[in-house]
Each structure stands twice: as C-alpha cells, then as structure tokens.
XYZ file of N, CA, C and O in Angstrom:
616
model
N 41.072 81.102 53.185
C 40.095 82.409 52.859
C 39.485 83.085 54.378
O 39.838 84.180 54.317
N 39.326 82.396 55.380
C 38.701 82.745 56.624
C 39.941 83.688 57.102
O 39.844 84.697 58.123
N 41.483 83.109 56.804
C 42.463 84.068 57.637
C 42.685 85.332 56.946
O 43.021 85.919 57.836
N 42.600 85.166 55.616
C 42.687 86.608 55.151
C 41.862 87.327 55.660
O 42.152 88.523 55.365
N 40.446 86.919 55.944
C 39.461 87.690 55.928
C 39.374 88.551 57.367
O 39.351 89.372 57.622
N 39.935 87.749 58.316
C 40.027 87.674 59.663
C 41.746 88.786 59.877
O 41.191 90.039 60.407
N 42.137 88.489 59.114
C 43.324 89.554 59.036
C 42.922 90.992 58.492
O 43.553 91.843 58.888
N 42.259 91.173 57.253
C 42.267 92.173 56.720
C 41.110 92.793 57.914
O 41.301 94.405 58.051
N 39.933 92.104 58.938
C 39.415 92.805 59.474
C 39.801 93.302 60.559
O 39.677 94.483 61.005
N 40.738 92.671 61.343
C 41.736 93.052 62.221
C 42.455 94.523 61.870
O 42.530 95.662 62.449
N 43.275 94.511 60.268
C 43.764 95.518 60.148
C 42.928 96.982 59.995
O 43.348 97.856 60.539
N 41.754 96.779 59.550
C 40.670 97.819 59.166
C 40.297 98.163 60.785
O 40.138 99.373 61.009
N 40.177 97.362 61.511
C 39.802 97.777 62.952
C 40.922 98.271 64.053
O 40.551 99.528 64.156
N 42.005 98.085 63.610
C 43.433 98.910 63.865
C 43.678 99.880 63.715
O 43.332 101.040 64.044
N 43.472 100.331 61.752
C 43.316 101.567 61.415
C 42.396 102.317 61.968
O 42.615 103.780 62.241
N 41.169 101.866 62.149
C 39.981 102.894 62.373
C 40.378 103.568 63.932
O 40.252 104.831 64.183
N 40.654 102.413 65.060
C 40.944 102.799 66.371
C 42.044 104.084 66.360
O 42.423 104.895 67.104
N 43.323 103.419 65.585
C 44.722 104.253 65.308
C 44.105 105.687 65.225
O 44.678 106.515 65.973
N 43.568 105.742 64.079
C 43.263 107.074 63.279
C 42.445 108.012 64.471
O 42.281 109.049 64.566
N 41.515 107.187 64.966
C 40.420 107.929 65.410
C 40.998 108.504 66.867
O 40.781 109.746 67.233
N 41.722 107.780 67.533
C 42.663 108.104 68.550
C 43.396 109.370 68.542
O 43.736 110.550 69.028
N 44.154 109.191 67.503
C 45.207 110.433 67.090
C 44.548 111.533 66.580
O 44.647 112.766 67.139
N 43.235 111.572 65.641
C 42.583 113.042 65.253
C 41.795 113.294 67.000
O 41.555 114.707 66.903
N 41.652 112.344 68.023
C 41.182 113.008 69.206
C 42.242 114.042 69.875
O 41.853 114.849 70.537
N 43.472 113.244 69.721
C 44.306 113.909 70.643
C 44.686 115.205 69.793
O 45.437 115.771 70.184
N 45.009 115.458 68.539
C 44.953 116.856 67.952
C 44.387 117.830 68.039
O 44.518 118.726 68.555
N 42.602 117.085 68.347
C 41.767 118.728 68.405
C 41.570 119.212 67.319
O 41.553 118.587 66.097
N 40.551 120.159 67.327
C 40.086 120.866 66.208
C 40.725 122.058 65.879
O 41.020 122.748 66.733
N 41.349 122.136 64.406
C 41.689 123.055 64.090
C 40.395 124.171 63.434
O 39.657 124.220 63.029
N 40.383 125.554 64.286
C 39.920 126.591 64.236
C 40.586 127.535 63.646
O 40.143 128.772 63.723
N 41.865 127.631 63.219
C 42.555 128.794 62.372
C 43.837 128.267 61.574
O 44.560 127.385 62.353
N 44.248 128.731 60.855
C 45.734 127.741 59.800
C 45.702 129.394 58.879
O 45.012 130.169 58.397
N 47.211 129.054 58.352
C 47.328 130.064 57.593
C 48.985 130.054 57.580
O 49.512 129.531 57.993
N 49.582 130.987 56.251
C 50.943 130.845 56.580
C 51.670 131.806 57.459
O 51.263 132.919 58.184
N 53.294 131.381 58.120
C 53.653 132.792 58.546
C 55.084 132.543 58.180
O 55.926 132.695 59.499
N 55.446 132.416 57.155
C 56.918 132.175 56.535
C 56.774 131.768 55.459
O 55.774 130.989 55.153
N 57.645 131.801 54.456
C 57.915 131.297 53.144
C 57.509 129.877 52.877
O 56.521 129.200 51.926
N 58.100 128.945 54.050
C 57.549 127.679 53.807
C 57.118 126.645 55.362
O 57.090 125.841 55.796
N 56.492 128.158 56.386
C 56.311 127.846 57.603
C 54.272 127.889 57.648
O 54.213 129.065 57.463
N 54.136 127.250 58.426
C 52.664 127.544 58.650
C 52.133 127.326 59.876
O 52.775 126.933 60.848
N 51.254 127.950 60.443
C 50.592 127.569 61.804
C 48.967 127.289 61.689
O 48.046 127.279 60.738
N 49.019 126.441 62.880
C 47.467 126.169 62.952
C 46.969 126.607 64.558
O 47.817 126.505 65.375
N 45.832 126.931 65.000
C 45.307 126.899 66.253
C 44.390 126.065 66.427
O 43.343 125.692 65.767
N 44.729 125.469 67.410
C 44.248 124.077 67.709
C 43.295 123.737 69.040
O 43.866 124.430 70.215
N 42.534 123.843 69.190
C 41.414 123.508 70.077
C 40.977 122.276 70.788
O 40.604 121.559 69.725
N 40.867 121.890 71.857
C 40.613 120.232 72.025
C 39.274 120.646 72.492
O 38.732 121.860 73.002
N 38.458 119.758 72.022
C 36.942 120.019 72.473
C 36.373 120.271 73.702
O 35.161 120.451 74.008
N 37.049 119.474 74.440
C 36.728 120.104 76.213
C 36.818 121.624 76.120
O 36.131 122.371 77.474
N 37.397 122.424 75.531
C 37.616 123.547 75.757
C 37.004 124.654 74.913
O 37.028 125.810 74.992
N 36.015 124.048 74.336
C 35.097 125.129 73.079
C 34.125 125.786 74.139
O 32.926 125.090 74.651
N 34.094 126.933 73.887
C 32.917 127.631 74.592
C 31.562 127.656 74.004
O 30.462 127.634 73.759
N 31.715 128.201 72.851
C 30.564 128.716 71.621
C 31.582 128.912 70.065
O 32.499 128.623 70.241
N 30.802 129.306 68.965
C 31.067 129.158 68.032
C 32.842 130.187 67.688
O 33.213 130.173 66.716
N 32.741 131.428 68.552
C 33.546 132.170 68.265
C 34.204 131.964 69.832
O 35.520 133.145 69.473
N 34.364 131.721 70.376
C 35.311 131.278 72.027
C 35.782 130.114 72.278
O 35.096 129.384 72.203
N 37.234 130.112 72.559
C 38.124 129.385 72.853
C 38.752 129.365 74.256
O 39.602 130.743 74.318
N 38.944 128.868 74.955
C 40.304 128.615 75.812
C 41.062 127.453 75.437
O 40.590 126.356 74.928
N 42.142 127.610 76.179
C 43.358 126.673 75.941
C 43.531 126.553 74.307
O 43.726 125.488 74.349
N 43.712 127.184 73.801
C 44.487 126.939 72.301
C 45.720 126.621 72.335
O 46.314 127.098 73.067
N 46.093 125.611 71.330
C 47.630 125.349 71.321
C 47.833 125.874 69.788
O 47.419 125.839 68.655
N 48.823 127.016 69.791
C 49.528 127.481 68.978
C 50.312 126.549 67.793
O 51.324 126.294 68.466
N 50.490 125.606 66.803
C 51.427 124.869 66.207
C 51.964 125.593 64.908
O 51.393 126.085 64.083
N 53.185 125.720 65.132
C 54.005 126.083 63.989
C 54.797 124.997 63.471
O 55.670 124.504 63.848
N 54.560 124.714 62.117
C 55.551 123.846 60.914
C 55.867 124.153 59.998
O 55.611 124.909 59.596
N 56.777 123.241 59.620
C 57.315 123.362 58.174
C 58.938 123.538 57.949
O 59.450 122.996 59.037
N 59.343 124.455 57.200
C 60.955 124.199 57.064
C 61.342 125.616 56.831
O 60.294 126.298 56.226
N 62.135 126.406 57.825
C 62.508 127.668 57.408
C 62.237 128.339 58.480
O 61.964 127.990 59.480
N 62.143 129.606 57.948
C 62.310 130.811 58.985
C 61.170 131.429 59.103
O 60.260 131.504 58.153
N 60.371 131.522 60.124
C 59.179 132.496 60.501
C 59.401 133.630 60.247
O 60.284 134.610 60.298
N 57.961 134.446 59.701
C 58.104 136.025 59.285
C 57.951 136.861 60.691
O 57.866 136.332 61.972
N 58.923 138.045 60.653
C 59.158 138.550 61.570
C 57.703 139.815 61.955
O 57.054 139.866 60.868
N 57.203 139.770 62.938
C 55.919 140.612 62.887
C 56.517 141.725 63.575
O 57.262 142.144 64.393
N 55.153 142.899 63.501
C 55.495 144.468 64.894
C 54.196 143.565 65.876
O 53.692 142.377 65.829
N 54.262 144.441 67.068
C 53.977 143.905 68.191
C 52.416 143.264 67.872
O 51.818 142.472 68.816
N 51.639 143.449 67.316
C 50.111 143.153 66.615
C 50.090 143.221 65.329
O 48.294 142.953 65.276
N 50.742 142.248 64.763
C 50.483 142.276 63.551
C 50.633 140.562 62.855
O 50.166 140.350 61.621
N 50.501 139.703 63.677
C 50.652 137.988 63.788
C 49.076 138.061 63.486
O 48.639 138.478 63.930
N 48.958 137.028 62.500
C 47.681 136.558 62.099
C 47.061 136.112 63.266
O 45.549 136.219 62.967
N 47.415 135.665 64.413
C 46.640 134.562 65.345
C 46.415 136.170 66.802
O 46.262 135.417 67.691
N 46.880 137.315 66.452
C 46.546 138.008 67.463
C 45.383 138.407 68.577
O 45.541 138.246 69.227
N 44.337 138.393 67.370
C 42.858 138.344 67.965
C 42.517 136.950 68.725
O 41.714 137.157 69.605
N 43.429 136.268 68.591
C 42.992 135.003 69.643
C 44.121 134.597 70.507
O 44.409 133.805 71.035
N 45.045 135.710 70.728
C 46.375 135.918 71.351
C 46.157 135.527 72.904
O 46.447 134.557 74.008
N 44.521 135.807 73.723
C 44.518 135.820 74.919
C 43.824 134.282 75.111
O 43.637 133.957 76.589
N 43.701 133.728 74.379
C 43.389 131.931 74.215
C 44.295 131.141 74.408
O 43.919 130.196 74.457
N 45.425 131.612 73.737
C 46.582 130.735 73.387
C 46.935 130.471 74.713
O 47.854 131.190 75.629
N 47.149 129.220 75.133
C 48.111 128.456 76.546
C 49.315 127.626 75.829
O 50.249 127.439 77.061
N 49.463 127.324 74.881
C 50.606 126.350 74.644
C 51.007 127.009 73.094
O 50.118 126.756 72.245
N 52.278 126.734 72.887
C 53.013 127.346 71.551
C 53.687 126.056 71.367
O 54.562 125.554 72.210
N 53.601 125.421 70.248
C 54.443 124.293 69.744
C 54.991 124.730 68.520
O 54.642 124.827 67.403
N 56.350 124.805 68.211
C 57.241 124.785 67.194
C 57.781 123.679 66.983
O 58.366 123.283 67.711
N 57.626 123.086 65.802
C 58.055 121.487 65.216
C 59.332 121.937 64.543
O 59.623 122.530 64.307
N 60.171 120.314 64.789
C 61.461 120.543 64.003
C 61.443 121.123 62.711
O 60.308 120.685 62.036
N 62.239 121.512 61.816
C 62.533 122.272 60.655
C 62.323 123.512 60.550
O 62.639 124.338 59.752
N 61.564 123.997 61.772
C 61.357 125.516 61.511
C 62.643 126.063 62.118
O 63.005 125.602 63.044
N 63.383 126.683 61.633
C 64.736 127.648 61.986
C 64.729 128.892 62.899
O 65.828 129.122 63.276
N 63.588 129.489 62.519
C 63.486 130.720 63.647
C 62.181 131.015 63.850
O 61.357 130.820 63.226
N 62.055 131.765 65.171
C 60.939 132.233 65.821
C 61.115 133.840 65.148
O 62.151 134.475 65.919
N 60.064 134.355 64.886
C 59.870 135.669 64.476
C 59.502 136.731 65.477
O 58.920 136.508 66.599
N 60.306 137.753 65.398
C 59.860 139.102 66.459
C 58.530 138.729 66.592
O 57.920 138.881 65.876
N 58.325 139.300 67.797
C 56.875 139.658 68.582
C 55.895 138.372 68.312
O 54.641 138.919 68.274
N 56.417 137.382 68.403
C 55.514 135.755 67.417
C 54.524 135.935 68.811
O 53.059 135.610 68.400
N 54.884 135.918 69.926
C 53.977 135.838 71.151
C 53.716 137.333 71.811
O 53.141 136.645 73.240
N 53.821 138.012 71.477
C 53.779 139.391 72.094
C 52.372 139.768 72.671
O 51.323 139.566 72.320
N 52.724 139.964 74.092
C 51.035 140.063 74.893
C 50.112 139.023 74.637
O 48.944 139.307 75.198
N 50.888 137.629 74.752
C 49.902 136.527 75.215
C 50.132 136.439 76.508
O 50.547 135.433 77.136
N 49.065 137.037 76.971
C 49.305 136.941 78.787
C 48.835 135.529 79.566
O 48.702 135.373 80.574
N 47.826 134.970 78.794
C 47.862 133.466 79.254
C 48.628 132.146 78.841
O 48.314 131.103 78.628
N 49.618 132.786 77.907
C 50.710 131.525 77.596
C 51.169 130.976 78.670
O 51.882 131.768 79.350
N 50.992 129.359 78.913
C 51.825 128.823 79.852
C 53.011 128.298 79.303
O 54.193 128.275 80.310
N 53.348 127.445 78.320
C 54.388 126.761 78.030
C 54.643 127.058 76.701
O 53.741 126.821 75.558
N 56.061 127.020 76.157
C 56.544 126.597 74.352
C 57.598 125.762 74.803
O 58.385 125.832 75.345
N 57.360 124.893 73.471
C 58.008 124.271 73.224
C 59.120 124.410 71.921
O 58.064 124.656 70.543
N 60.255 124.392 71.716
C 61.034 124.687 70.487
C 62.010 123.637 70.576
O 62.250 123.025 70.875
N 61.890 123.600 68.847
C 62.620 122.718 68.260
C 63.891 122.421 68.422
O 64.790 124.122 68.339
N 64.947 121.700 68.112
C 66.514 121.581 68.195
C 67.153 122.232 67.002
O 68.253 122.745 66.817
N 66.175 122.199 65.816
C 66.033 122.820 64.577
C 66.305 124.433 64.791
O 66.779 125.319 63.629
N 66.110 124.907 65.570
C 65.932 126.160 65.665
C 67.522 127.105 66.178
O 68.149 126.574 66.992
N 67.389 128.152 65.265
C 68.685 129.009 65.544
C 68.671 130.013 65.648
O 69.649 130.766 66.147
N 67.476 130.991 65.590
C 67.354 132.350 66.170
C 65.696 132.482 66.738
O 65.092 132.102 66.374
N 65.842 133.299 67.928
C 64.570 133.792 68.176
C 64.485 135.741 68.067
O 65.518 135.628 68.587
N 63.605 135.602 67.402
C 63.523 137.180 67.184
C 63.080 138.044 68.256
O 62.597 137.282 69.241
N 63.618 139.203 68.605
C 63.233 139.770 69.338
C 62.060 140.193 70.054
O 60.703 140.365 69.353
N 62.099 140.131 71.312
C 60.676 140.015 71.948
C 59.767 139.115 71.446
O 58.269 139.346 71.369
N 60.127 138.184 71.227
C 59.217 137.211 70.884
C 58.159 136.845 71.551
O 57.021 135.756 71.601
N 58.436 136.497 73.078
C 57.831 136.236 74.224
C 57.393 137.691 75.330
O 57.601 137.329 76.287
N 57.451 138.839 74.808
C 57.491 140.099 75.230
C 56.170 140.374 76.011
O 54.589 139.519 75.158
N 55.636 140.234 77.364
C 54.645 140.436 77.924
C 53.830 139.216 78.010
O 52.642 139.437 77.931
N 54.490 138.072 78.379
C 53.924 136.806 78.628
C 54.156 136.286 79.937
O 54.671 135.737 80.556
N 52.917 137.056 80.654
C 53.388 137.281 82.314
C 52.529 135.617 82.732
O 53.201 135.882 84.052
N 52.060 134.840 82.053
C 52.129 133.695 82.415
C 52.892 132.530 82.330
O 52.836 131.402 82.718
N 54.211 132.871 81.157
C 54.471 131.811 80.755
C 55.844 131.079 82.025
O 56.048 131.830 82.717
N 55.887 130.078 82.255
C 56.412 129.330 83.401
C 57.424 128.001 82.637
O 58.124 128.046 83.370
N 56.963 127.703 81.306
C 57.901 126.832 80.650
C 58.145 127.221 79.076
O 57.359 127.352 78.993
N 59.876 127.276 79.091
C 60.110 127.187 77.716
C 61.382 126.628 77.512
O 62.165 126.682 78.310
N 61.237 125.572 76.788
C 62.758 125.280 76.601
C 63.136 125.643 75.195
O 62.676 125.856 74.075
N 64.666 126.251 75.433
C 65.309 126.846 74.744
C 66.735 125.968 74.363
O 67.417 125.412 75.010
N 66.621 125.479 72.786
C 67.746 124.707 72.569
C 69.137 125.491 72.813
O 69.399 126.594 72.492
N 70.141 124.698 73.286
C 71.485 125.291 73.396
C 72.027 125.971 72.308
O 72.614 126.871 71.986
N 72.079 125.606 70.924
C 72.431 126.153 69.478
C 71.752 127.138 69.504
O 72.299 127.881 68.212
N 70.631 127.409 70.022
C 70.293 128.806 69.587
C 70.479 130.084 69.737
O 71.154 130.386 71.193
N 70.311 130.602 68.855
C 71.278 132.494 68.713
C 70.124 133.319 69.596
O 69.065 133.161 68.835
N 70.450 133.315 70.511
C 69.244 134.313 71.563
C 70.076 135.197 72.123
O 70.980 135.352 72.973
N 69.306 136.626 72.365
C 69.186 137.547 72.983
C 67.968 137.250 74.188
O 66.725 138.032 74.312
N 68.719 136.820 75.334
C 67.587 136.511 76.282
C 66.881 137.477 77.107
O 65.559 137.736 77.039
N 67.361 138.474 77.395
C 66.775 139.888 77.879
C 65.633 140.353 76.776
O 64.579 140.789 77.424
N 65.700 140.561 75.584
C 64.968 141.165 74.606
C 63.907 139.766 74.441
O 62.819 140.552 74.237
N 64.026 138.856 74.045
C 63.000 137.529 74.281
C 62.360 137.697 75.202
O 60.906 137.260 74.795
N 62.676 137.111 76.409
C 61.636 137.408 77.544
C 61.365 138.548 78.503
O 61.531 138.201 79.361
N 61.354 139.653 77.848
C 60.707 141.010 78.219
C 59.704 140.820 79.254
O 58.347 140.184 78.259
N 59.917 141.255 80.063
C 58.234 141.471 81.014
C 57.739 139.866 81.174
O 56.377 139.904 81.221
N 58.428 138.947 81.324
C 58.221 137.669 81.655
C 57.872 137.488 83.124
O 58.594 138.278 83.770
N 57.522 136.201 83.746
C 57.358 135.851 84.866
C 58.752 135.696 85.757
O 58.849 135.703 86.870
N 59.456 135.268 85.010
C 60.882 134.792 85.571
C 61.430 135.669 86.597
O 61.822 137.071 86.250
C-alpha cells in the first residue's frame, strides 16, 4: 500500500512540474484565430515582455494546423495591428503554404522557422522585414526568392 501511494505521489509531482515548465515555456496567448481552412494562429508573449494590458514586445506568431494559409493583402492579416511587436514566427509541421503578405511590414521580425511540410511561400510574404536575420527555407519549397524577401536585410 505504501509503495502504491509513493508511486502515485511521485507521478502527481512529476506531472505538476512537467506541465508547469511547459506552460511557462509556451508563454501567454494574447491573440488567436483562423488563418486558413484548417490553419490557426496564436500570438504568444513571454511574461518577461509584457508592458501593460495592451502593449507587448517580443511576440511570437505561431502558425499551426494542416493545409494552406490564407493569402492576404498588404495590411489585411488578422495580426496586422501587432506586427511591430512580433519578433519571431514559427510555422509548424502540417502547414503546406505561407500566405501572400503574411508578414508584410513586420519591421521588428528577427527570425522565421518554416516546416519541412511547406511547399509554397506566397509573394511578398516577408516584404519590408528590415530586421529579419534568420529564415530557414525547406529545400522542397516552391519559392520566388526575390518576391518573398523583398526589402529585407539580406
């Protein structure tokens, strides 16, 4: 009986620590919605970057789901009003395309992580991203490099 109780307590302690660490590393979701038929987005802020109720710096834009993203016009993406606070974009496995103008005028964007499932990057997806220094582009990706990375630091 003591052995079972001890194992149960160890398991509960492990789960508590494990989920607390994972929740902390993810940060706080400050915005979310749809950006494709089966693709969603989240704006995530680490608690160290919260200024006040309406102002954040160091936001991460997380794109996840399955399939293609929506194509946007230059100012129509749902996170446009937060674009100057976004410093990192993570597009997760399962997403097959990045929409046109996805990060247009995101001048504080530093790095972009793209999945191996990506087959297309829309025109001007990273137009005017003057601070962009890191972008990993899968070899299998169909891309018009000049149109995608227009006005970047490269």
